[in-house]
Coordinates of C-alpha atoms in Angstrom, one line a residue:
M1 CA 0.4 0.2 0.1
T2 CA 1.2 3.4 -0.6
P3 CA 1.0 6.7 1.0
P4 CA -1.1 9.2 -0.5
E5 CA 1.4 11.4 -1.3
A6 CA 3.0 9.0 -3.2
P7 CA 3.1 9.0 -7.1
K8 CA 0.6 8.0 -8.6
D9 CA 2.6 5.1 -10.4
G10 CA 4.3 4.2 -7.5
I11 CA 7.4 5.3 -9.1
A12 CA 8.8 8.5 -7.5
A13 CA 10.8 11.2 -9.5
Q14 CA 14.5 10.9 -9.4
G15 CA 15.8 12.8 -6.1
E16 CA 11.6 12.8 -5.0
T17 CA 10.9 10.3 -1.1
P18 CA 7.4 9.8 -0.4
P19 CA 7.1 10.7 2.8
A20 CA 6.4 9.2 5.9
V21 CA 3.3 7.9 6.4
S22 CA 2.4 8.4 9.6
V23 CA 5.2 10.6 12.6
C24 CA 7.3 8.3 14.1
L25 CA 6.7 8.8 18.7
E26 CA 9.1 6.8 20.5
V27 CA 8.4 3.9 22.6
L28 CA 8.3 3.4 26.3
K29 CA 9.6 0.1 26.7
K30 CA 12.0 0.4 30.1
R31 CA 10.5 -1.2 33.5
S32 CA 12.1 2.7 34.7
D33 CA 10.1 4.5 32.1
F34 CA 7.0 3.5 33.3
L35 CA 7.6 3.4 37.0
A36 CA 8.7 7.4 36.4
A37 CA 5.4 8.0 35.0
A38 CA 2.9 6.2 37.4
R39 CA 5.1 8.6 39.8
A40 CA 4.0 11.9 37.8
R41 CA 0.9 13.0 36.8
R42 CA -1.8 11.0 36.3
L43 CA -6.6 11.5 34.3
G44 CA -8.2 8.9 34.2
T45 CA -10.8 9.4 31.9
G46 CA -13.7 6.9 30.5
A47 CA -11.3 4.8 28.2
M48 CA -8.0 4.8 30.2
M49 CA -5.9 6.5 32.5
V50 CA -3.4 8.8 31.0
Q51 CA -0.4 9.4 32.8
A52 CA 2.7 12.1 32.0
R53 CA 5.9 14.0 33.2
K54 CA 8.1 16.2 32.0
R55 CA 11.5 15.4 32.1
R56 CA 14.6 16.5 33.5
D57 CA 17.5 18.2 31.1
D58 CA 20.2 15.8 32.4
E59 CA 18.1 12.3 31.2
D60 CA 19.4 11.1 27.8
V61 CA 16.6 11.1 25.8
A62 CA 16.8 14.2 23.0
A63 CA 14.1 17.3 24.3
N64 CA 12.3 17.7 21.1
V65 CA 11.2 14.1 21.5
I66 CA 8.1 12.0 23.3
R67 CA 7.7 9.6 24.2
I68 CA 4.9 6.7 24.2
G69 CA 4.3 3.6 26.7
F70 CA 1.2 1.3 26.4
T71 CA -0.1 -1.3 29.2
C72 CA -2.9 -3.2 30.2
S73 CA -3.6 -5.5 32.7
K74 CA -5.0 -9.2 33.4
K75 CA -7.6 -7.2 34.0
V76 CA -8.8 -5.7 30.2
G77 CA -8.8 -9.6 29.4
N78 CA -7.4 -12.2 27.7
A79 CA -4.4 -11.7 25.3
V80 CA -6.7 -10.8 22.1
A81 CA -8.6 -8.0 24.5
R82 CA -5.4 -6.2 26.0
N83 CA -3.7 -6.7 22.1
R84 CA -6.7 -4.9 20.8
A85 CA -7.3 -1.8 23.8
K86 CA -3.3 -1.5 23.1
R87 CA -4.1 -1.0 19.2
R88 CA -6.9 1.2 19.6
M89 CA -4.5 3.6 22.0
R90 CA -1.5 3.5 20.0
E91 CA -3.5 5.0 16.9
V92 CA -5.3 7.4 19.1
A93 CA -1.5 8.6 20.6
R94 CA -0.3 8.7 17.1
L95 CA -3.3 10.8 15.5
I96 CA -3.3 13.0 19.0
L97 CA -0.3 12.8 20.3
P98 CA 2.3 14.8 17.8
A99 CA -1.5 18.1 17.8
Q100 CA -1.3 17.7 21.2
G101 CA 1.6 16.0 23.1
Q102 CA 4.0 18.6 24.4
P103 CA 8.2 18.0 23.8
G104 CA 10.0 16.6 26.7
W105 CA 7.4 14.5 28.3
D106 CA 7.1 11.3 28.4
Y107 CA 3.1 9.4 28.7
V108 CA 1.4 6.2 29.4
L109 CA -1.5 5.2 28.2
I110 CA -3.4 2.2 30.4
G111 CA -6.4 0.9 28.9
R112 CA -9.1 0.0 31.5
K113 CA -11.8 -2.9 31.3
D114 CA -14.5 -3.0 29.2
A115 CA -13.5 0.7 27.8
T116 CA -10.8 1.1 25.7
S117 CA -11.3 -2.3 23.4
T118 CA -15.4 -1.1 23.3
R119 CA -15.6 2.8 23.0
E120 CA -16.4 4.5 19.8
F121 CA -12.6 6.1 18.8
A122 CA -13.9 9.4 18.7
A123 CA -15.0 9.4 21.6
L124 CA -11.3 7.0 22.2
Q125 CA -9.8 10.3 20.2
G126 CA -11.6 13.2 22.5
D127 CA -10.8 11.4 26.0
L128 CA -6.6 11.5 25.0
R129 CA -7.7 15.0 23.6
Y130 CA -9.6 16.2 26.9
A131 CA -6.8 14.4 29.0
L132 CA -4.0 16.2 27.5
R133 CA -5.6 19.0 27.9
K134 CA -6.1 18.9 31.5
L135 CA -2.2 17.1 32.7
H136 CA -0.4 20.2 31.0
S137 CA -3.1 22.8 32.1
A138 CA -2.2 21.0 36.0
G139 CA 1.3 24.1 36.2
G140 CA 4.0 22.9 33.8

């Protein structure tokens, strides 16, 4: 599948490359990063819990990077249900965070039982927008 900005014939002219399909966010993988976010700000919405923390200047991460982590406990359901919830949260983050997230921050999205995987997608997006607005207005 070619991105919509790609040439119609699928062949780019010399020196032209089609833009990336999506903006990449750096993904949290270390347990220590998740624990640091858990000690910071948090806000629960109908479909997820959002944790956010401003990184310190001495951390070994570029200041203009937005990092994001996803997690679902076994309370959400079996592996299929947890993976579905995380896929939905990843897509919402991909759509919302580049515009409304702040560089230099780490975010962790935590799925909720019977809500994350069944909530209407537009409402899921609204939940993340609302959480980011509240977390960032809480005093920088």
